[in-house]
C-alpha positions as semicolon CSV with decimal commas, in nm:
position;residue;x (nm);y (nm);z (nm)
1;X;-10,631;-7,895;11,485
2;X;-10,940;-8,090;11,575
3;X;-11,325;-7,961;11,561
4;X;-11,605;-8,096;11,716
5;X;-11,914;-7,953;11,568
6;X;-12,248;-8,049;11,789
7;X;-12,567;-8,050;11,623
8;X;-12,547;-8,098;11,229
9;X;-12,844;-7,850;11,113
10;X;-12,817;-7,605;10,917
11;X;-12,537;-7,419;11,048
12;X;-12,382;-7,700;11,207
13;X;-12,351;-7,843;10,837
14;X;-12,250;-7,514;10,700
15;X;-11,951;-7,515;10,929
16;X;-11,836;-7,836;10,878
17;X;-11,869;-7,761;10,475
18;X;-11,678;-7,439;10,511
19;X;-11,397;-7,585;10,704
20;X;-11,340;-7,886;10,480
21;X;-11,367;-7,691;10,137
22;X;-11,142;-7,420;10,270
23;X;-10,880;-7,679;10,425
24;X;-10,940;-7,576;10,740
25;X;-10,979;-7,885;10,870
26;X;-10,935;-8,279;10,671
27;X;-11,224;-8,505;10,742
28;X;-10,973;-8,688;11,025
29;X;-10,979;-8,359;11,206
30;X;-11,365;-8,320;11,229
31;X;-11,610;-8,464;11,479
32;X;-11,991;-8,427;11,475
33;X;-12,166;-8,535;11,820
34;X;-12,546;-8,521;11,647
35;X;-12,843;-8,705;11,777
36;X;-13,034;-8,815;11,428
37;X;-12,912;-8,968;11,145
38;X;-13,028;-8,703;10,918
39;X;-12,702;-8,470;11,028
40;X;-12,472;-8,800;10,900
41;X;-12,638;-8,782;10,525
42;X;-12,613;-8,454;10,506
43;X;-12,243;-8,520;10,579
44;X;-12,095;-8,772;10,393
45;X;-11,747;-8,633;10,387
46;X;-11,711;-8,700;10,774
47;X;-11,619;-9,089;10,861
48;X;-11,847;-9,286;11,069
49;X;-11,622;-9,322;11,336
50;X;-11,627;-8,931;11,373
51;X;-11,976;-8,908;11,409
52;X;-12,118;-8,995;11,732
53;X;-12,450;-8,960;11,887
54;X;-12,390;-8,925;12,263
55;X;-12,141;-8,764;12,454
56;X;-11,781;-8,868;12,559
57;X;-11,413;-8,913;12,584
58;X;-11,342;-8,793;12,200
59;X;-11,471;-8,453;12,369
60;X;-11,155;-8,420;12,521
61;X;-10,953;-8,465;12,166
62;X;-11,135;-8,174;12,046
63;X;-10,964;-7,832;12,038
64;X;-11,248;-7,584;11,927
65;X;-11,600;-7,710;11,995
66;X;-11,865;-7,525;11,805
67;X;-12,184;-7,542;11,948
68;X;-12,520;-7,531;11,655
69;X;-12,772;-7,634;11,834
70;X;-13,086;-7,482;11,875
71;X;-13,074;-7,225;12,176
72;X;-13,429;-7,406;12,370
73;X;-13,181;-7,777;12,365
74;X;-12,891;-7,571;12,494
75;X;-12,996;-7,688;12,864
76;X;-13,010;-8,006;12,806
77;X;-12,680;-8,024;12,613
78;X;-12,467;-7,861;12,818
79;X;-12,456;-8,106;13,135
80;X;-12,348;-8,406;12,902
81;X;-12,086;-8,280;12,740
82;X;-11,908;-8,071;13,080
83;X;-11,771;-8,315;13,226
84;X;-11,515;-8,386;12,930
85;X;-11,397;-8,002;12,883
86;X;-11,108;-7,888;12,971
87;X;-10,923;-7,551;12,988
88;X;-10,774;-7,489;12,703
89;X;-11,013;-7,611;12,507
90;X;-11,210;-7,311;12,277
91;X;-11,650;-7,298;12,252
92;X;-11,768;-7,115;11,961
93;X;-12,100;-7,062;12,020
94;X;-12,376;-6,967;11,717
95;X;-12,651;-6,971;11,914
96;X;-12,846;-6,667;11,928
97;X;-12,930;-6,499;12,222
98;X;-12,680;-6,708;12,446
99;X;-12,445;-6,501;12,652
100;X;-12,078;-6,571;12,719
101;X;-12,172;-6,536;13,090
102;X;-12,447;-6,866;13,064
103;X;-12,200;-7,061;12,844
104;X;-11,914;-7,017;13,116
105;X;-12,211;-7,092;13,396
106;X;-12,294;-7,411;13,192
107;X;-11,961;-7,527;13,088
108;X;-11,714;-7,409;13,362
109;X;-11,443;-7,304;13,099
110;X;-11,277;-7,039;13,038
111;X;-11,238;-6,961;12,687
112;X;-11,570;-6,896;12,520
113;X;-11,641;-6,727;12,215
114;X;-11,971;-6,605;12,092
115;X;-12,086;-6,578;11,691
116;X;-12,395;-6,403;11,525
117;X;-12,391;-6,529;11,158
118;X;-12,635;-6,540;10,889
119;X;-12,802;-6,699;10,645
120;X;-12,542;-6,608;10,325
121;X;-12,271;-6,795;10,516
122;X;-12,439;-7,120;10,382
123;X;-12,325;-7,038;10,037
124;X;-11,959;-6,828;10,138
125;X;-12,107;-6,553;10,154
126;X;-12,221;-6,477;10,478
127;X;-12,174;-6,210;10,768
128;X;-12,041;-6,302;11,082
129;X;-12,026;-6,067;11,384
130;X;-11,847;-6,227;11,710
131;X;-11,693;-6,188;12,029
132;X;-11,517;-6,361;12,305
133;X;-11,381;-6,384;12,684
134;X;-11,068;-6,237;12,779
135;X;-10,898;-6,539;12,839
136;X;-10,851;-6,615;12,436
137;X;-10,488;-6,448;12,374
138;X;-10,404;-6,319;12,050
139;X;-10,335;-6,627;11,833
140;X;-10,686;-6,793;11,970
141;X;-10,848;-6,468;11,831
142;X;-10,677;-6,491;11,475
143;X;-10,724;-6,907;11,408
144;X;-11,148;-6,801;11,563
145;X;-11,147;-6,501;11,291
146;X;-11,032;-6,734;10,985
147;X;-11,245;-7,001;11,097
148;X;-11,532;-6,793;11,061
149;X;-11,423;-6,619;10,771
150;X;-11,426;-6,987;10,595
151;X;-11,811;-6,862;10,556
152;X;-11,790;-6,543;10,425
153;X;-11,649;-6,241;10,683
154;X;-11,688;-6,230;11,007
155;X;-11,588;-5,910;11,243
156;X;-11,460;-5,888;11,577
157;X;-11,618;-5,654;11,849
158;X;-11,501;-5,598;12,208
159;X;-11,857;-5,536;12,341
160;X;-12,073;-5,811;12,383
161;X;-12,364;-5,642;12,324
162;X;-12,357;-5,550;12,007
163;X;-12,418;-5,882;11,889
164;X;-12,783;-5,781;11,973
165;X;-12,725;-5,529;11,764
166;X;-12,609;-5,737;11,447
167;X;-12,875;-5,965;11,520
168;X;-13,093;-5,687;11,424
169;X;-12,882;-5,523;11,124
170;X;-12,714;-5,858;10,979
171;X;-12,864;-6,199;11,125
172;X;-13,211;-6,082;11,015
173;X;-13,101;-5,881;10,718
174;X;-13,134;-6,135;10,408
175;X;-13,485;-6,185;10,582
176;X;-13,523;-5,738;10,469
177;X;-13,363;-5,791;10,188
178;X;-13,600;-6,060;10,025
179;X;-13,896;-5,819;10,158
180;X;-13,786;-5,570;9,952
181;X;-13,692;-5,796;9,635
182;X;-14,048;-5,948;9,682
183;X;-14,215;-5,609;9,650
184;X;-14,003;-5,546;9,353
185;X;-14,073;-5,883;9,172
186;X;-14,472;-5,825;9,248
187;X;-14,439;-5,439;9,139
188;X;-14,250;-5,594;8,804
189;X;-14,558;-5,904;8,729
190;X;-14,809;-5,631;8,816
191;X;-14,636;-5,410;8,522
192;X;-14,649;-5,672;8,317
193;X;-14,314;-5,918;8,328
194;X;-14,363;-6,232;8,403
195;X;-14,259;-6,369;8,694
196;X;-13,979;-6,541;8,577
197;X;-13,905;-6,218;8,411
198;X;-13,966;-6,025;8,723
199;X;-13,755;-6,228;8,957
200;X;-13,452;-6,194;8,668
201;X;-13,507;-5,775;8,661
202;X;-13,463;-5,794;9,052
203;X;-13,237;-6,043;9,106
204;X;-12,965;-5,875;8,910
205;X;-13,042;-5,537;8,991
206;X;-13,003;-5,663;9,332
207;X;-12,694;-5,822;9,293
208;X;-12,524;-5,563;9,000
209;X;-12,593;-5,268;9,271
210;X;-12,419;-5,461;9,558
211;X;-12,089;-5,509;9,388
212;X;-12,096;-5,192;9,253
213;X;-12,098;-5,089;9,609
214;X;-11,822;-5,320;9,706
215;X;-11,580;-5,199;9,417
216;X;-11,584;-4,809;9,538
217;X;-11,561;-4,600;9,831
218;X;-11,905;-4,401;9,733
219;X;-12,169;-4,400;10,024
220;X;-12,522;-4,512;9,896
221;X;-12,639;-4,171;9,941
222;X;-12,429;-4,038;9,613
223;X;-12,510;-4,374;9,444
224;X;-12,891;-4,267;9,496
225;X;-12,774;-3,940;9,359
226;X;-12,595;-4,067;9,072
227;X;-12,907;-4,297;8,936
228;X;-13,185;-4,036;9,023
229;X;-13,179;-3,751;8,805
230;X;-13,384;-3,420;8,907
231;X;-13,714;-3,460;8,749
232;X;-13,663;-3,837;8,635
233;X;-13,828;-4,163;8,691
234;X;-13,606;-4,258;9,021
235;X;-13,682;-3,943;9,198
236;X;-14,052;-3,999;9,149
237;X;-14,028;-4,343;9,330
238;X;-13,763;-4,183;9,571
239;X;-14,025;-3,910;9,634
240;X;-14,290;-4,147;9,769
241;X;-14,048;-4,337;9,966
242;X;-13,938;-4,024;10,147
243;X;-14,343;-3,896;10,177
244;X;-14,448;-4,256;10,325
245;X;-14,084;-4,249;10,584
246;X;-13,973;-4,592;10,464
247;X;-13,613;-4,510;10,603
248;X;-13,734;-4,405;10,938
249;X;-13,983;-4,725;10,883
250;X;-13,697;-4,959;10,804
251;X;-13,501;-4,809;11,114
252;X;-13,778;-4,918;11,327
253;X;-13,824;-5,263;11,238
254;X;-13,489;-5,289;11,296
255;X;-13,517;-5,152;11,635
256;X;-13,743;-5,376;11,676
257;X;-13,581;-5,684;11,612
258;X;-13,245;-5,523;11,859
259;X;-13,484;-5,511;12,157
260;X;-13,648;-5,867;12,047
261;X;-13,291;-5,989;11,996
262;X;-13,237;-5,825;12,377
263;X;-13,551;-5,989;12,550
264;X;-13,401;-6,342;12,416
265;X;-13,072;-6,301;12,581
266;X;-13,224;-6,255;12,950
């Protein structure tokens, strides 16, 4: 199976990683159209004379094309490389806040896929939440959903628009999830560790707590339960949490960043 990857930034790079460490694809099987020499040093593994920097013919060798680069460049992309699509060719895009419906305006084919992933899928670990146009059958779904999970997990959803909504809950997540290691680390220096200390204390509470999570079916709510004892240290903290709404807080921002994630798409 050949992949063209265009644009070689960070995701673009991340894909091509995850699909030659996972054996997804040999080096002879991947194509980078990129338009700086920086994407070709940060990809050594790929041979020269599967790197290009305009586009043409080897489009047409390509059977899933996956689309990294930044949504503003999209316009100008999309005329060169149209001509040399074909049908049964597959577009996975990872550009945020690009609909199905503009890739199959720019591109004029019909099977189109759509990806939200995140910043974790750089290291394996990442969160991937996609969908696609009908025409994809069955097989086309399954090879999409293990390329993507060559980065971590990805999910499949029916409805478009919740990728909006895991733009909001996923793709900006690890940006919440530093926030509120970053409070913790200050909290831990301003109590005395030092911030080498700090950043150790959170880190691995961070990380301990998460695969805890992942090894049992018992909802965070009893976990919260389980660590705060009536009276104790944890249901003092939990107590000023719940007096200053930090949940209904954090379910705003979120909010936020759906309708944000919304106003991009139009």
């Amino acid at each position: 199976m050949n992949i063209l990857i265009i644009g070689a930034g960070n995701m673009g790079t991340t894909y091509a990683k995850s699909l030659l460490a996972s054996h997804f694809a040999t080096p002879d099987q991947m194509q980078l159209l990129i338009r700086s020499d920086a994407g070709r040093t940060r990809l050594p593994e790929i041979p020269d004379y599967n790197i290009f920097r305009s586009a043409g013919d080897f489009i047409r060798q390509a059977d899933i094309i996956i689309v990294s680069v930044k949504p503003q460049d999209y316009s100008t992309v999309a005329p060169t490389i149209r001509p040399f699509l074909n049908s049964e060719q597959i577009v996975l895009s990872v550009m945020a806040g690009v609909s199905i419906q503009t890739l199959h305006t720019s591109l004029g084919i019909p099977k189109l896929v759509r990806a939200m992933p995140n910043l974790p899928s750089q290291i394996g670990m990442g969160m991937t939440v996609f969908s696609c146009s009908p025409e994809l059958d069955r097989k086309e779904l399954f090879i999409i959903q293990n390329l993507l999970n060559t980065t971590g997990k990805a999910m499949y959803v029916e409805d478009e628009g919740l990728l909006d909504s895991a733009t909001a809950v996923s793709g900006s997540g690890p940006a919440y999830v530093y926030y509120f290691m970053n409070a913790m680390i200050k909290a831990g220096i301003e109590l005395g560790f030092t911030p080498a200390q700090a950043e150790l204390l959170v880190n691995q509470t961070f990380m301990g707590s998460v695969h805890l999570q992942n090894r049992n079916t018992i909802s965070c709510e009893d976990w919260i339960k389980k660590v705060a004892s009536k009276g104790g240290t944890t249901e003092a903290a939990l107590k000023v949490f719940l007096e200053n709404r930090v949940e209904e807080d954090v379910k705003e921002a979120i909010n936020s960043a759906f309708k944000r994630s919304q106003e991009l798409g139009k």
